[in-house]
CSV table of C-alpha atoms in Angstrom, one decimal:
chain,number,residue,atom,x,y,z
A,378,MET,CA,29.9,-9.9,-17.3
A,379,THR,CA,32.9,-11.8,-18.5
A,380,ASP,CA,31.7,-15.4,-18.5
A,381,ILE,CA,30.2,-15.0,-22.0
A,382,SER,CA,31.9,-14.1,-25.2
A,383,LYS,CA,32.5,-10.5,-26.3
A,384,ALA,CA,30.4,-11.2,-29.4
A,385,THR,CA,27.4,-12.4,-27.3
A,386,ARG,CA,27.8,-9.4,-25.0
A,387,GLN,CA,27.7,-7.1,-28.0
A,388,GLN,CA,24.6,-8.9,-29.4
A,389,LEU,CA,22.8,-8.5,-26.0
A,390,SER,CA,23.8,-4.8,-26.0
A,391,ASP,CA,22.4,-4.3,-29.5
A,392,HIS,CA,19.0,-5.8,-28.7
A,393,PHE,CA,18.4,-5.1,-25.1
A,394,SER,CA,18.7,-2.2,-22.7
A,395,LEU,CA,18.5,-1.8,-18.9
A,396,ASP,CA,17.0,1.4,-17.8
A,397,ILE,CA,16.4,2.0,-14.1
A,398,GLY,CA,15.6,5.7,-14.6
A,399,THR,CA,17.7,8.8,-14.4
A,400,VAL,CA,17.6,10.6,-11.0
A,401,LYS,CA,16.5,14.2,-11.3
A,402,GLU,CA,16.2,14.6,-7.6
A,403,LYS,CA,16.6,12.5,-4.4
A,404,LEU,CA,15.3,13.4,-0.9
A,405,VAL,CA,15.9,11.5,2.3
A,406,SER,CA,13.5,11.9,5.2
A,407,LYS,CA,14.6,12.2,8.8
A,408,ASP,CA,13.0,8.9,9.4
A,409,GLY,CA,15.1,7.2,6.7
A,410,THR,CA,12.4,7.2,3.9
A,411,LYS,CA,13.9,7.9,0.5
A,412,LYS,CA,12.1,9.5,-2.5
A,413,TRP,CA,13.4,9.8,-6.0
A,414,LEU,CA,12.2,11.8,-8.9
A,415,LEU,CA,13.1,9.5,-11.8
A,416,ASN,CA,13.0,10.3,-15.5
A,417,PHE,CA,12.3,7.7,-18.1
A,418,GLY,CA,12.7,9.9,-21.1
A,419,GLY,CA,10.9,13.1,-22.2
A,420,LYS,CA,8.4,14.3,-19.7
A,421,ALA,CA,8.1,10.9,-18.0
A,422,ASP,CA,9.0,12.0,-14.5
A,423,VAL,CA,7.7,9.8,-11.7
A,424,GLU,CA,8.3,9.5,-7.9
A,425,THR,CA,9.4,6.3,-6.3
A,426,VAL,CA,9.6,5.8,-2.5
A,427,PHE,CA,11.5,3.3,-0.3
A,428,ILE,CA,10.3,3.0,3.3
A,429,PRO,CA,13.0,1.1,5.3
A,430,MET,CA,12.3,-1.1,8.2
A,431,ALA,CA,14.7,-2.0,11.0
A,432,ALA,CA,17.7,-4.1,9.9
A,433,SER,CA,17.8,-7.7,10.8
A,434,ASP,CA,20.5,-9.2,13.0
A,435,ASP,CA,22.7,-9.9,10.0
A,436,GLY,CA,22.3,-6.2,8.9
A,437,HIS,CA,20.0,-7.1,6.0
A,438,ILE,CA,17.8,-4.0,5.4
A,439,THR,CA,14.3,-4.6,4.3
A,440,GLY,CA,11.4,-2.2,3.5
A,441,THR,CA,8.5,-1.3,1.3
A,442,VAL,CA,8.9,0.0,-2.2
A,443,CYS,CA,6.1,2.2,-3.6
A,444,VAL,CA,6.1,2.3,-7.4
A,445,SER,CA,4.1,4.5,-9.7
A,446,SER,CA,2.1,3.2,-12.7
A,447,GLN,CA,1.3,6.4,-14.5
A,448,VAL,CA,2.8,9.8,-15.1
A,449,GLY,CA,0.1,11.8,-13.4
A,450,CYS,CA,-3.4,10.5,-12.8
A,451,THR,CA,-7.0,10.9,-14.1
A,452,LEU,CA,-8.9,10.1,-11.0
A,453,ALA,CA,-8.7,13.5,-9.3
A,454,CYS,CA,-9.3,12.2,-5.8
A,455,SER,CA,-9.9,15.4,-3.8
A,456,PHE,CA,-7.5,14.5,-0.9
A,457,CYS,CA,-4.6,13.3,-3.1
A,458,HIS,CA,-1.8,15.5,-4.4
A,459,THR,CA,-1.2,13.3,-7.4
A,460,GLY,CA,-4.8,14.0,-8.4
A,461,THR,CA,-3.8,17.7,-9.1
A,462,GLN,CA,-1.4,16.5,-11.8
A,463,LYS,CA,-3.0,15.7,-15.2
A,464,LEU,CA,-2.2,12.3,-16.8
A,465,LEU,CA,0.6,12.5,-19.3
A,466,ARG,CA,0.9,8.8,-20.1
A,467,ASN,CA,1.0,5.3,-18.8
A,468,LEU,CA,4.3,3.9,-17.8
A,469,THR,CA,5.6,0.8,-19.5
A,470,ALA,CA,6.2,-2.5,-17.8
A,471,SER,CA,10.0,-1.9,-18.0
A,472,GLU,CA,9.6,1.6,-16.4
A,473,ILE,CA,7.5,0.2,-13.5
A,474,LEU,CA,10.0,-2.6,-13.0
A,475,GLY,CA,12.9,-0.1,-13.4
A,476,GLN,CA,11.7,1.8,-10.3
A,477,LEU,CA,12.0,-1.3,-8.2
A,478,MET,CA,15.4,-2.1,-9.8
A,479,HIS,CA,16.5,1.5,-9.0
A,480,VAL,CA,15.7,0.9,-5.3
A,481,LEU,CA,17.5,-2.4,-5.3
A,482,HIS,CA,20.6,-0.6,-6.8
A,483,ASP,CA,20.4,2.1,-4.2
A,484,VAL,CA,20.4,-0.4,-1.3
A,485,GLY,CA,23.3,-2.4,-2.8
A,486,ASP,CA,21.3,-5.4,-4.1
A,487,PHE,CA,21.7,-4.8,-7.9
A,488,PRO,CA,23.0,-5.7,-10.4
A,489,VAL,CA,24.0,-8.8,-8.5
A,490,LEU,CA,21.5,-10.1,-6.0
A,491,LYS,CA,23.8,-10.8,-3.1
A,492,LYS,CA,21.1,-12.4,-0.9
A,493,LYS,CA,17.3,-12.3,-1.2
A,494,PRO,CA,15.8,-9.2,-2.7
A,495,LYS,CA,15.8,-6.6,0.1
A,496,PRO,CA,12.3,-5.1,-0.3
A,497,ARG,CA,9.9,-6.9,2.0
A,498,THR,CA,6.9,-5.7,0.1
A,499,VAL,CA,6.2,-3.9,-3.2
A,500,THR,CA,3.0,-1.9,-3.6
A,501,ASN,CA,1.5,-0.1,-6.6
A,502,ILE,CA,0.5,2.8,-4.4
A,503,GLY,CA,2.5,5.5,-6.1
A,504,GLN,CA,1.3,7.9,-8.8
A,505,GLY,CA,-1.5,6.8,-11.0
A,506,GLU,CA,-4.3,4.1,-10.9
A,507,PRO,CA,-2.6,0.8,-11.7
A,508,LEU,CA,-5.8,-0.9,-13.0
A,509,LEU,CA,-6.1,1.8,-15.6
A,510,ASN,CA,-2.7,0.6,-16.9
A,511,PRO,CA,-3.3,-3.2,-16.4
A,512,THR,CA,-1.2,-4.6,-19.3
A,513,ALA,CA,2.0,-2.9,-18.1
A,514,VAL,CA,1.3,-3.4,-14.4
A,515,PHE,CA,0.5,-7.1,-14.7
A,516,SER,CA,3.6,-7.7,-16.9
A,517,ALA,CA,5.8,-5.9,-14.4
A,518,ILE,CA,4.4,-7.8,-11.4
A,519,SER,CA,4.8,-11.1,-13.3
A,520,THR,CA,8.5,-10.4,-13.7
A,521,MET,CA,8.9,-9.3,-10.1
A,522,THR,CA,7.4,-12.6,-8.9
A,523,SER,CA,8.9,-14.9,-11.5
A,524,PRO,CA,11.4,-17.5,-10.1
A,525,LYS,CA,13.5,-16.7,-13.2
A,526,ALA,CA,13.7,-13.0,-12.3
A,527,LEU,CA,13.4,-11.4,-8.8
A,528,GLY,CA,11.4,-14.3,-7.3
A,529,LEU,CA,9.3,-12.2,-4.9
A,530,ALA,CA,6.4,-14.1,-3.3
A,531,PRO,CA,3.2,-13.0,-5.0
A,532,TRP,CA,1.7,-12.1,-1.6
A,533,ARG,CA,4.5,-9.6,-1.0
A,534,VAL,CA,3.3,-7.6,-4.0
A,535,THR,CA,0.1,-5.5,-3.5
A,536,VAL,CA,-2.0,-3.8,-6.1
A,537,SER,CA,-3.7,-0.8,-4.6
A,538,THR,CA,-6.8,0.5,-6.5
A,539,SER,CA,-9.4,3.1,-6.1
A,540,GLY,CA,-11.9,0.6,-7.4
A,541,VAL,CA,-11.7,-0.3,-11.1
A,542,ALA,CA,-14.2,-3.1,-10.4
A,543,PRO,CA,-14.0,-5.0,-13.7
A,544,THR,CA,-10.3,-5.6,-13.4
A,545,ILE,CA,-10.0,-6.4,-9.7
A,546,GLU,CA,-10.7,-10.1,-10.2
A,547,ARG,CA,-7.7,-10.5,-12.5
A,548,ILE,CA,-5.3,-9.6,-9.7
A,549,SER,CA,-6.0,-12.9,-8.0
A,550,LYS,CA,-6.8,-14.9,-11.1
A,551,GLU,CA,-3.6,-13.9,-13.0
A,552,LEU,CA,-1.1,-12.7,-10.4
A,553,ARG,CA,-2.1,-14.2,-7.0
A,554,ALA,CA,-1.0,-10.8,-5.7
A,555,GLY,CA,-2.4,-8.9,-2.7
A,556,LEU,CA,-5.3,-6.4,-3.0
A,557,ALA,CA,-5.8,-3.0,-1.3
A,558,ILE,CA,-8.9,-1.0,-1.9
A,559,SER,CA,-8.7,2.8,-1.4
A,560,LEU,CA,-12.2,3.1,0.1
A,561,HIS,CA,-12.1,6.3,2.2
A,562,ALA,CA,-15.9,6.7,2.6
A,563,VAL,CA,-18.8,4.5,3.5
A,564,THR,CA,-21.5,6.2,1.4
A,565,ASP,CA,-21.6,6.7,-2.3
A,566,GLU,CA,-22.6,10.3,-1.8
A,567,LEU,CA,-19.3,11.1,0.0
A,568,ARG,CA,-17.2,8.7,-2.0
A,569,ASN,CA,-18.4,10.4,-5.2
A,570,GLU,CA,-16.7,13.6,-3.8
A,571,LEU,CA,-13.6,12.0,-2.4
A,572,VAL,CA,-13.0,9.4,-5.2
A,573,PRO,CA,-14.9,10.5,-8.3
A,574,LEU,CA,-14.3,7.0,-9.9
A,575,ASN,CA,-17.1,5.9,-7.5
A,576,LYS,CA,-19.6,7.5,-9.9
A,577,GLN,CA,-18.6,4.8,-12.4
A,578,TYR,CA,-18.0,2.0,-10.0
A,579,PRO,CA,-20.0,2.5,-6.8
A,580,ILE,CA,-19.2,0.9,-3.5
A,581,ALA,CA,-21.5,-2.1,-4.1
A,582,ALA,CA,-19.7,-2.9,-7.4
A,583,VAL,CA,-16.3,-2.7,-5.8
A,584,LEU,CA,-17.3,-5.0,-2.9
A,585,GLN,CA,-18.7,-7.5,-5.4
A,586,ALA,CA,-15.3,-7.4,-7.2
A,587,CYS,CA,-13.7,-8.1,-3.9
A,588,ARG,CA,-15.8,-11.3,-3.5
A,589,ASP,CA,-14.7,-12.3,-7.0
A,590,TYR,CA,-11.1,-11.7,-6.1
A,591,LEU,CA,-11.3,-13.9,-3.0
A,592,SER,CA,-13.0,-16.7,-5.0
A,593,HIS,CA,-9.8,-17.3,-6.9
A,594,ILE,CA,-7.3,-17.0,-4.0
A,595,SER,CA,-8.9,-17.9,-0.6
A,596,HIS,CA,-8.6,-21.7,-1.3
A,597,GLU,CA,-4.8,-21.3,-1.6
A,598,ASN,CA,-4.4,-19.3,1.6
A,599,ARG,CA,-7.4,-19.0,3.9
A,600,HIS,CA,-5.4,-16.3,5.8
A,601,ARG,CA,-5.3,-14.0,2.8
A,602,ARG,CA,-7.0,-10.7,3.6
A,603,ILE,CA,-8.1,-7.6,1.6
A,604,THR,CA,-6.8,-4.3,2.9
A,605,PHE,CA,-9.2,-1.4,3.0
A,606,GLU,CA,-7.4,1.9,3.0
A,607,TYR,CA,-9.2,4.8,4.8
A,608,VAL,CA,-7.8,8.3,4.9
A,609,MET,CA,-8.8,10.1,8.1
A,610,LEU,CA,-10.2,13.6,7.2
A,611,LYS,CA,-11.2,15.9,10.0
A,612,GLY,CA,-15.0,16.4,10.2
A,613,VAL,CA,-15.5,14.6,6.9
A,614,ASN,CA,-15.4,10.8,7.3
A,615,ASP,CA,-14.1,10.2,10.8
A,616,SER,CA,-17.2,9.9,13.0
A,617,LEU,CA,-18.2,6.8,15.0
A,618,LYS,CA,-21.2,6.5,12.7
A,619,ASP,CA,-18.7,6.2,9.8
A,620,ALA,CA,-16.7,3.6,11.7
A,621,LYS,CA,-19.8,1.5,12.4
A,622,GLN,CA,-21.0,1.7,8.8
A,623,LEU,CA,-17.5,0.7,7.6
A,624,THR,CA,-17.6,-2.5,9.7
A,625,ARG,CA,-21.1,-3.3,8.4
A,626,LEU,CA,-19.8,-3.0,4.8
A,627,ILE,CA,-16.7,-5.2,5.1
A,628,ASP,CA,-17.5,-7.7,7.9
A,629,GLN,CA,-18.3,-10.2,5.1
A,630,PHE,CA,-14.6,-10.3,4.2
A,631,PRO,CA,-11.3,-11.4,5.7
A,632,ALA,CA,-10.3,-7.8,6.0
A,633,HIS,CA,-7.7,-5.5,7.4
A,634,VAL,CA,-8.4,-1.8,7.7
A,635,ASN,CA,-5.5,0.6,7.3
A,636,LEU,CA,-6.4,4.0,8.8
A,637,ILE,CA,-4.2,6.7,7.1
A,638,PRO,CA,-3.9,10.1,8.9
A,639,PHE,CA,-4.3,12.7,6.2
A,640,ASN,CA,-0.9,13.9,5.0
A,641,PRO,CA,-1.0,17.6,4.1
A,642,TRP,CA,0.1,19.1,0.8
A,643,PRO,CA,0.1,22.6,-0.6
A,644,GLY,CA,-3.3,23.9,-1.4
A,645,SER,CA,-5.3,21.0,0.2
A,646,LYS,CA,-8.6,21.9,1.7
A,647,TYR,CA,-8.6,19.0,4.2
A,648,GLU,CA,-7.1,18.6,7.7
A,649,CYS,CA,-6.1,15.4,9.4
A,650,SER,CA,-8.5,14.0,12.0
A,651,THR,CA,-7.5,14.6,15.6
A,652,SER,CA,-5.6,11.8,17.4
A,653,GLU,CA,-8.6,11.3,19.6
A,654,ALA,CA,-10.9,10.8,16.6
A,655,VAL,CA,-8.5,8.4,15.0
A,656,GLU,CA,-8.2,6.4,18.2
A,657,ALA,CA,-12.0,6.2,18.7
A,658,PHE,CA,-12.5,5.1,15.0
A,659,TRP,CA,-9.8,2.5,15.5
A,660,LYS,CA,-11.4,1.1,18.6
A,661,GLU,CA,-14.8,0.9,17.0
A,662,VAL,CA,-13.4,-1.1,14.1
A,663,ARG,CA,-11.5,-3.4,16.4
A,664,ARG,CA,-14.6,-3.9,18.6
A,665,ALA,CA,-16.3,-5.4,15.5
A,666,GLY,CA,-13.6,-8.0,15.3
A,667,ILE,CA,-11.9,-6.5,12.3
A,668,GLU,CA,-8.1,-6.1,12.2
A,669,CYS,CA,-7.3,-2.4,12.1
A,670,THR,CA,-4.0,-0.4,12.2
A,671,VAL,CA,-3.2,3.2,12.1
A,672,ARG,CA,-0.5,3.9,9.5
A,673,THR,CA,2.5,5.8,10.9
A,674,PRO,CA,3.3,8.7,8.5
A,675,ARG,CA,6.7,8.0,6.9
A,676,GLY,CA,8.5,10.6,4.8
A,677,GLN,CA,6.0,13.3,5.4
A,678,ASP,CA,8.8,15.9,5.7
A,679,ILE,CA,9.9,15.2,2.1
A,680,MET,CA,6.3,14.8,0.6
A,681,ALA,CA,6.8,11.1,0.3
A,682,ALA,CA,3.9,10.0,2.5
A,683,CYS,CA,0.6,8.5,1.2
A,684,GLY,CA,-1.3,11.1,-0.9
A,685,GLN,CA,1.6,13.5,-1.2
A,686,LEU,CA,3.3,12.3,-4.4
A,687,LYS,CA,3.4,14.6,-7.5
A,688,SER,CA,6.0,14.7,-10.2
A,689,SER,CA,8.0,17.9,-9.6
A,690,THR,CA,11.5,19.0,-10.2
A,691,ASP,CA,11.2,21.3,-7.2
A,692,MET,CA,10.4,18.7,-4.5
A,693,LYS,CA,12.2,20.6,-1.7
A,694,VAL,CA,10.0,23.7,-2.3
A,695,ALA,CA,6.9,21.6,-2.2
A,696,ALA,CA,8.0,19.9,1.0
A,697,SER,CA,8.8,23.2,2.7
A,698,ALA,CA,5.3,24.5,1.8
A,699,ILE,CA,3.3,22.2,4.0
């Protein structure tokens, strides 16, 4: 930067720093997905993922950035690899934002934004529960969406939560951001096992929080939907009875169901539902008039897919073990 004085540059350098993380390891999937193990000092190693989409006619690459909010996690969801890693600490707002800036740098869109920011969407679906670190997460998202910073549209940023009910309303009230609920079960009994946080905030409380979320945002965009994420576990939660109960639970909402075929990780006790079971489940949800998609696994071969993230300096070994 040469359009300001040397003295001003020195003053900025003395008072501010720009840390987009130190790369400890980088893996690239055969499908183009990239995963970084980034260090933000000490033991603060976190994984960040970029899932590219097809380039536009002008060669402009877009994609989804998955950022982490914590080093490790306290929720211990039984199907999630991150849940096997104890929580070391929360990430700061700058460290969360630094993950996004690292991806922008990698795809050639930082430090100078040549066009519009390349990520099509940003989701807090990496390591950790974002709503257990709300101060930092909300600050980072506010910077991402600020016209004076990256200027991402709020609806392009999604907060994915396992259901910290008291904080869900703030996502729409303060951020106007998108909401994804990691539901994964249709009864409290099963969800207590899959997502232990359910013992504190059961399904009914989470759904009430969803209503509160919509009360602050639906008047702005009547097409705004809540995404309900549902991992498909063979013989556990993938029956037609489960599908019908799911539709009864969420038919009150403008909703989108995202079926996630289980992504294996070393030591997991679960298997992915069969393709026939996934298709039957999908058809049942669609039959109820609810939008439903099956997420295509991306980055599975490098342990970058949903539920596979875990801070490890030996990511290649972990990937080869599945």
